[in-house]
XYZ file of C-alpha atoms in Angstrom:
520
model
C 0.021 -0.137 0.219
C 2.763 2.642 -0.912
C 6.203 3.731 0.273
C 8.018 0.488 -0.829
C 10.860 2.883 -1.885
C 12.086 6.097 -0.649
C 13.307 7.131 2.970
C 15.019 3.874 3.316
C 18.133 2.602 5.100
C 21.535 3.097 3.382
C 21.441 -0.641 2.268
C 18.699 0.266 -0.048
C 19.052 3.921 -0.689
C 22.779 3.537 -1.961
C 21.634 1.494 -4.649
C 18.730 3.818 -5.757
C 15.909 1.758 -4.237
C 16.492 -1.232 -6.340
C 17.040 -3.914 -3.566
C 13.739 -3.536 -2.209
C 12.201 -3.953 -5.600
C 14.103 -7.239 -6.154
C 13.090 -8.571 -2.895
C 9.586 -7.712 -3.429
C 9.781 -9.704 -6.977
C 10.997 -12.729 -4.949
C 8.109 -12.189 -2.571
C 5.690 -12.591 -5.251
C 3.983 -9.133 -5.067
C 1.057 -8.850 -7.713
C 0.111 -5.275 -7.318
C 1.171 -1.904 -5.315
C -0.346 1.564 -4.933
C 2.124 4.264 -5.118
C 2.776 6.269 -1.907
C 4.286 9.613 -1.508
C 7.762 8.380 -1.114
C 7.088 6.732 -4.717
C 7.538 10.238 -5.937
C 10.626 11.655 -4.115
C 12.789 11.307 -7.221
C 10.116 12.164 -9.621
C 7.773 10.141 -11.891
C 10.419 9.644 -14.490
C 12.651 7.617 -11.743
C 9.536 5.808 -10.581
C 8.619 4.622 -14.061
C 12.142 3.255 -14.188
C 11.695 1.625 -10.941
C 8.738 -0.151 -12.604
C 9.940 -0.717 -16.066
C 13.682 -1.460 -15.347
C 16.927 -0.071 -16.853
C 20.021 1.589 -15.393
C 19.928 4.562 -13.321
C 22.235 7.397 -14.634
C 24.844 6.106 -12.283
C 24.920 2.731 -13.756
C 23.360 -0.606 -12.495
C 25.241 -0.407 -9.275
C 23.270 -2.943 -7.678
C 24.086 -5.842 -10.106
C 23.882 -8.652 -10.172
C 20.020 -8.575 -9.715
C 18.358 -11.602 -8.389
C 15.369 -12.751 -10.612
C 12.191 -14.373 -9.421
C 12.391 -17.325 -11.963
C 16.277 -18.055 -10.739
C 19.409 -16.794 -11.781
C 20.827 -13.019 -12.105
C 21.199 -10.403 -14.531
C 23.411 -7.440 -14.898
C 20.850 -4.885 -15.949
C 18.117 -3.733 -13.440
C 15.027 -5.694 -14.377
C 12.350 -3.626 -12.917
C 9.424 -4.550 -10.888
C 7.393 -7.786 -11.703
C 4.385 -6.106 -9.639
C 2.209 -3.511 -11.218
C 2.041 -0.290 -9.642
C -1.601 1.257 -9.739
C -2.330 5.070 -9.665
C -6.093 5.500 -9.680
C -6.001 9.173 -8.667
C -2.583 10.409 -10.128
C -3.089 11.755 -13.448
C -0.793 13.282 -16.047
C -1.188 16.588 -16.871
C 0.057 16.193 -20.385
C -2.142 13.344 -21.433
C -4.934 13.376 -18.956
C -4.376 9.600 -18.442
C -3.245 8.215 -15.312
C 0.436 7.789 -14.530
C 0.038 3.792 -14.131
C -3.127 1.868 -14.557
C -6.144 2.996 -12.671
C -7.114 -0.593 -11.601
C -6.264 -4.090 -12.076
C -8.072 -7.328 -12.086
C -7.185 -10.854 -10.773
C -8.926 -13.929 -11.722
C -8.936 -16.335 -8.639
C -10.405 -19.842 -7.810
C -12.391 -20.263 -4.625
C -12.083 -23.577 -2.275
C -15.262 -25.049 -4.462
C -13.279 -24.659 -7.663
C -15.304 -21.844 -9.031
C -13.396 -18.922 -10.725
C -14.109 -15.251 -10.075
C -12.565 -11.928 -10.597
C -11.456 -9.261 -7.840
C -10.737 -5.735 -9.050
C -8.076 -3.580 -7.335
C -7.818 -0.014 -7.121
C -4.531 1.671 -6.038
C -4.218 5.143 -4.504
C -2.142 7.704 -2.714
C -3.145 10.501 -0.380
C -4.508 13.449 -2.482
C -2.036 15.903 -0.424
C 1.167 14.230 -1.794
C 2.239 17.441 -3.265
C 2.419 19.060 0.095
C 4.729 16.538 1.428
C 7.144 15.782 -1.626
C 9.358 18.038 -3.292
C 7.883 20.019 -5.965
C 9.841 18.747 -8.796
C 8.952 14.916 -7.483
C 5.395 15.659 -8.516
C 5.963 18.007 -11.389
C 3.485 17.664 -14.382
C 0.986 15.496 -12.079
C -2.257 16.251 -10.582
C -3.274 14.512 -7.537
C -7.207 13.790 -7.401
C -9.735 13.454 -4.350
C -9.665 9.677 -3.698
C -12.962 9.011 -3.200
C -13.966 10.744 -6.488
C -11.156 9.201 -8.523
C -12.132 5.867 -7.341
C -15.732 6.313 -8.046
C -15.102 7.482 -11.530
C -13.169 4.451 -12.311
C -16.060 2.107 -10.902
C -18.602 4.103 -12.988
C -16.738 3.326 -16.082
C -16.494 -0.499 -15.168
C -19.501 -2.373 -16.233
C -20.814 -5.060 -13.638
C -21.642 -8.286 -15.590
C -21.420 -11.299 -12.988
C -18.192 -13.237 -13.106
C -17.056 -11.737 -16.542
C -13.209 -11.400 -16.102
C -12.961 -7.708 -16.820
C -15.895 -6.638 -14.670
C -15.228 -7.688 -10.925
C -17.916 -7.413 -8.662
C -15.869 -7.398 -5.454
C -13.497 -4.530 -5.496
C -10.569 -3.729 -2.977
C -8.944 -0.360 -2.576
C -5.395 -0.273 -1.829
C -4.537 3.432 -0.429
C -1.402 5.123 0.880
C -3.661 7.060 3.357
C -4.844 5.793 7.030
C -5.801 6.867 10.421
C -5.272 6.036 13.899
C -6.848 4.492 16.850
C -7.888 6.496 19.688
C -5.781 5.815 22.985
C -3.586 3.021 22.929
C -3.367 1.004 19.926
C -4.601 -2.648 19.806
C -2.928 -5.031 17.064
C -6.571 -6.296 16.002
C -8.536 -3.467 17.456
C -9.972 -0.288 16.309
C -10.376 2.089 19.216
C -12.429 5.046 18.058
C -13.404 3.559 14.808
C -10.981 6.042 13.182
C -13.242 8.828 13.636
C -12.156 12.010 12.057
C -9.394 10.404 10.118
C -8.700 10.796 6.360
C -9.550 7.456 5.582
C -12.795 7.057 7.394
C -13.695 10.235 5.400
C -12.653 8.306 2.175
C -14.748 5.343 3.045
C -17.592 7.253 3.771
C -17.777 8.472 0.202
C -16.798 5.467 -1.943
C -18.987 3.493 -4.116
C -20.637 0.532 -2.480
C -18.753 -2.068 -4.239
C -15.730 -1.312 -2.476
C -16.137 -3.045 0.905
C -12.433 -3.897 1.601
C -9.620 -1.177 2.135
C -5.919 -1.763 2.599
C -4.665 1.357 4.096
C -1.372 2.824 5.078
C 0.753 6.119 5.559
C 0.331 6.447 9.095
C 2.429 3.645 10.338
C -0.352 2.379 12.469
C -1.855 -0.900 12.945
C -5.693 -1.805 12.966
C -8.364 -3.738 11.880
C -11.647 -1.872 11.705
C -15.000 -2.697 10.420
C -16.769 0.620 9.576
C -20.412 1.365 8.550
C -21.373 4.608 6.709
C -24.100 5.246 4.270
C -25.562 1.638 4.927
C -22.299 0.206 3.645
C -20.122 -1.760 6.044
C -16.352 -1.842 5.061
C -13.343 -3.833 6.285
C -10.232 -1.464 6.714
C -6.928 -2.768 7.695
C -3.336 -1.434 8.206
C -0.258 -3.117 8.896
C 2.007 -0.730 10.752
C 5.433 -0.414 9.126
C 8.882 -1.640 8.099
C 7.485 -5.167 7.707
C 6.463 -5.840 11.298
C 2.914 -6.853 10.504
C 0.950 -9.010 7.943
C -2.641 -8.292 7.230
C -4.079 -11.665 6.460
C -7.502 -10.955 4.786
C -10.073 -13.450 4.000
C -12.950 -13.041 1.607
C -15.921 -15.033 1.210
C -17.506 -14.774 -2.299
C -20.914 -15.999 -3.443
C -20.085 -18.699 -6.291
C -23.074 -17.695 -8.257
C -22.887 -14.174 -8.484
C -19.138 -13.340 -7.584
C -20.344 -10.643 -4.842
C -18.625 -10.430 -1.718
C -20.740 -12.090 1.101
C -18.082 -11.248 4.114
C -14.595 -10.166 4.856
C -12.433 -10.820 7.577
C -8.716 -9.986 8.595
C -6.120 -10.803 11.401
C -3.185 -8.694 11.691
C 0.002 -11.005 12.516
C 3.369 -10.099 14.117
C 6.052 -10.971 11.815
C 8.343 -12.538 14.307
C 11.470 -12.259 12.298
C 11.014 -8.549 11.434
C 13.107 -5.439 12.379
C 13.009 -4.295 15.935
C 13.540 -0.586 15.894
C 16.294 0.901 17.998
C 17.484 0.557 20.690
C 16.403 -3.166 20.256
C 18.672 -5.243 18.201
C 17.293 -7.745 15.968
C 17.781 -11.456 16.521
C 17.413 -13.207 13.224
C 16.079 -16.670 13.022
C 17.364 -18.334 9.828
C 14.525 -20.967 10.117
C 11.861 -18.027 9.512
C 13.818 -16.770 6.537
C 13.153 -17.285 2.820
C 16.559 -18.118 1.408
C 16.330 -16.002 -1.686
C 15.084 -12.932 0.038
C 17.733 -13.447 2.595
C 20.185 -13.635 0.229
C 19.248 -10.248 -1.709
C 19.122 -8.629 1.778
C 22.830 -9.870 2.621
C 24.095 -8.825 -0.402
C 23.440 -5.371 -0.183
C 24.019 -4.947 3.459
C 27.465 -6.172 2.899
C 28.045 -4.041 -0.226
C 27.149 -1.156 2.033
C 28.847 -2.258 5.205
C 32.242 -0.426 4.389
C 30.509 2.971 4.235
C 27.638 2.074 6.912
C 29.922 1.101 9.756
C 32.190 4.090 9.309
C 32.206 6.128 12.821
C 31.710 9.653 11.708
C 31.734 11.099 15.551
C 29.979 10.873 18.849
C 27.013 11.907 20.789
C 26.921 12.898 24.503
C 23.448 11.853 24.935
C 20.245 10.963 22.902
C 19.160 13.234 20.203
C 15.713 12.512 19.453
C 12.681 13.899 17.408
C 10.684 14.457 20.517
C 9.410 18.036 20.466
C 8.583 20.411 23.044
C 5.081 22.099 23.468
C 6.477 24.529 20.779
C 7.757 21.798 18.454
C 11.442 22.309 19.153
C 13.651 18.989 19.249
C 17.220 18.283 20.166
C 18.082 16.285 17.018
C 16.091 19.150 14.851
C 18.397 21.521 16.367
C 21.748 19.563 15.620
C 20.748 19.072 11.837
C 19.594 22.880 11.339
C 23.107 23.708 13.124
C 25.030 21.425 11.090
C 23.353 22.898 7.746
C 24.210 26.383 9.076
C 27.712 25.775 9.653
C 28.133 24.149 6.374
C 26.946 27.313 4.480
C 28.043 30.032 6.754
C 31.363 30.823 4.974
C 30.671 33.896 2.429
C 31.475 31.645 -0.442
C 29.146 28.906 0.409
C 26.420 31.028 1.016
C 26.914 33.540 3.822
C 24.130 31.889 6.003
C 23.041 33.531 9.158
C 20.257 31.225 10.037
C 18.769 27.937 8.730
C 15.595 25.738 8.873
C 15.138 22.214 8.581
C 11.858 20.460 8.080
C 10.777 18.011 10.795
C 9.228 15.395 8.382
C 12.823 14.923 6.738
C 14.237 13.738 10.142
C 13.297 9.688 9.881
C 14.865 8.323 13.089
C 16.506 9.201 16.520
C 20.106 8.773 17.486
C 20.502 7.327 20.679
C 23.933 7.115 22.559
C 23.387 3.135 23.628
C 22.328 2.015 20.172
C 24.758 -0.367 18.570
C 24.558 -1.159 14.759
C 26.015 -4.070 12.903
C 29.293 -2.225 12.987
C 29.748 -2.977 16.607
C 30.601 0.755 17.478
C 31.162 1.734 20.824
C 28.485 3.537 23.140
C 28.006 7.057 22.003
C 29.558 6.325 18.408
C 27.465 7.255 15.514
C 27.965 5.462 12.121
C 27.505 6.689 8.631
C 24.463 4.284 8.388
C 22.927 5.636 11.328
C 23.257 9.303 10.154
C 22.052 8.196 6.727
C 18.900 6.684 8.394
C 18.285 9.870 9.924
C 18.531 11.880 6.633
C 18.172 9.338 3.813
C 16.619 11.754 1.185
C 19.951 13.017 -0.284
C 18.675 16.651 -0.448
C 21.078 19.489 -1.426
C 21.309 22.806 0.881
C 20.354 26.181 -0.579
C 20.802 29.534 0.718
C 18.412 32.316 -0.282
C 18.301 36.067 0.735
C 14.714 36.561 3.074
C 13.475 39.578 4.905
C 12.339 39.816 8.044
C 8.832 39.961 6.949
C 9.098 36.912 4.922
C 10.526 34.911 7.988
C 7.671 36.035 10.093
C 4.971 34.809 7.334
C 7.271 31.775 6.820
C 6.844 30.681 10.646
C 2.957 31.467 10.514
C 2.693 28.788 7.933
C 3.482 26.449 10.641
C 0.189 26.474 11.957
C -3.633 26.547 10.903
C -6.301 28.510 12.424
C -10.001 26.585 12.470
C -8.681 24.071 9.750
C -7.469 26.747 7.613
C -3.723 27.214 6.683
C -1.960 30.501 7.691
C -0.719 32.468 4.893
C -1.705 30.057 2.056
C 0.334 26.996 3.620
C -0.878 23.513 3.638
C -0.928 22.332 7.264
C -4.381 21.154 8.007
C -4.081 19.486 11.446
C -2.125 20.512 14.405
C 1.335 22.294 13.436
C 4.412 21.404 11.491
C 7.168 23.223 13.130
C 10.508 24.003 11.163
C 13.847 23.316 13.386
C 16.179 26.128 13.459
C 19.774 26.857 13.895
C 21.432 28.137 17.273
C 21.831 31.761 15.678
C 17.970 32.357 15.363
C 15.107 32.367 18.064
C 11.659 33.346 18.221
C 8.435 33.735 20.319
C 5.637 31.284 19.658
C 1.983 31.106 20.818
C 0.403 28.101 19.021
C -2.874 28.286 20.636
C -3.263 32.004 19.688
C -6.844 32.756 17.920
C -5.288 34.398 14.604
C -2.161 33.633 12.466
C -0.736 36.851 13.067
C -0.666 36.522 16.954
C 1.022 32.986 16.657
C 4.499 34.555 16.333
C 6.057 36.875 18.526
C 9.508 38.630 18.506
C 12.575 37.270 16.621
C 16.184 37.478 16.989
C 19.058 36.702 14.581
C 22.474 36.606 16.742
C 20.736 38.151 19.509
C 19.428 41.167 17.731
C 15.803 41.572 17.111
C 14.559 40.967 13.693
C 12.578 43.892 11.820
C 10.303 43.585 8.735
C 12.741 45.219 6.489
C 16.026 43.512 7.371
C 17.548 41.098 5.001
C 19.364 37.635 5.886
C 21.001 34.812 4.102
C 18.640 31.841 4.991
C 19.542 28.010 4.678
C 17.101 25.286 3.991
C 17.272 22.103 2.046
C 16.306 21.824 -1.611
C 12.743 20.312 -0.561
C 11.912 23.463 1.374
C 13.294 25.703 -0.956
C 10.836 25.051 -3.689
C 8.086 25.258 -1.127
C 7.847 21.929 0.166
C 5.445 20.763 3.223
C 3.458 23.901 2.109
C 6.073 26.497 3.181
C 5.390 28.434 0.057
C 7.163 31.782 1.633
C 10.544 29.957 0.888
C 9.849 30.626 -2.773
C 9.952 34.256 -2.269
C 13.784 33.970 -1.365
C 16.321 35.505 -3.901
C 19.788 35.028 -4.895
C 19.997 31.392 -4.236
C 23.101 29.347 -4.039
C 23.179 25.647 -3.986
C 25.628 23.722 -1.560
C 26.411 20.317 -0.246
C 24.075 17.296 0.365
C 22.505 17.369 3.752
C 23.961 14.091 4.730
C 27.398 15.560 4.188
C 26.811 18.658 6.118
C 25.670 16.280 8.857
C 28.844 14.201 8.837
C 30.980 17.217 8.612
C 29.297 18.491 11.644
C 29.934 15.486 13.501
C 33.236 15.219 12.549
C 34.258 18.822 13.552
C 32.926 18.025 16.958
C 35.598 15.536 17.825
C 36.833 14.424 20.286
C 34.329 15.539 22.746
C 31.457 14.707 20.401
C 28.173 16.427 20.160
C 26.245 17.622 23.205
C 22.477 17.455 23.581
C 21.524 21.170 22.725
C 19.069 22.878 25.250
C 15.617 23.298 23.827
C 15.261 26.959 23.926
C 15.091 28.546 20.748
C 11.718 28.675 20.499
C 9.952 30.116 23.613
C 6.410 31.203 24.960
C 5.141 34.480 23.576
C 4.448 36.569 26.619
């Protein structure tokens, strides 16, 4: 249900996301919806992942294992088919990938029947993917797009090209209220995007495989007189949703649907736990692919780049400031501070680009000491390969930019795209400001601002660093587009590594969380 590629560990990202696609082929995957991360590198690269062929860097992941046995030196592409029911090409008006697919199956009584599959991604993908990644594409309302497809597909019993039973596989989801239950549905996903989409779907869609929120649930929701099964399988391959459909042999219609979320016992445990693999539970072919790329990336992954004096986490204060966010922003500021490299006076980092914590007692496969940080761990924190950009911005721009972190009454401030809660930019130590997240108006949410201890005035001009995702308005921070005199810089991971190296031998201290303070 999407995000099979992108924002992945070094063993996969170093080889242009090809390894997980090869492993998926060996796992006999049939269909996949696109997720927002499928667009991280743009639609042309996604089509290469689907269709095969070497990356511009070459087929660096060769040899590639084939599902039928043997290997090839040219990346073979995905054996499974991506679906993009609600992603339309602006130039042709057609969907980027097929809008739906059908699968002819046989019931336990021997009767054949057809199931239709729709594959979608959240409509708001352009707000969380770099604008270049979604250029030339329109992301339609999920329910409207699905209903339009079904309206054009005739239902004639068990005809192979006209299913009576439809499954929506969608990269959008929700959360249970309170503590999550593996096979529970606390709160029935009330108020969540997936519940809204389900309430507006064609009655023929009675099973939904959802994703995106990294949550686990198994729900049965009734809306508009239609009862639907909705599942979600957490993240990182830790849960398997085993779905059973009961089909009427005579009509091909769905009688009932049930599911069980099962813990994958041999799956990855997130830090600080260390995975204890059980070879008896491995598929040999898939394990061989994993071992191939882990070994190939190990010399780089296991390099110790520096030390931390304590845990650097993404946990935010009431104002959204985090220790790890501070450190990343500091590193980007230092990398672009020299006049020839941008002359930066402050720096911003998007919180969604911080993908993991750095824990002092975490030990990777490289066997590093307590407090040591490896390149692989740093890459897991920042796996996107964004480059740094420094622009000239005024004090007025910075104020309006910070207001775009919020919404009032469900309406994003200053043309941003934050629709729930707040999305707080992380900032370098040279900048600080007053925040009032609960303020009734957008203008009241940001108080005084300081750069280098001097209060910022609307007409003041500053050199500001951000990554290229933000530089083009990513995450809805469109004010970044107003910046001028852009100068490109190093990759974000390189700036991060150099910041660690410069902190030796003491290592990086856990910064105080006092850059964003309460507005009086």
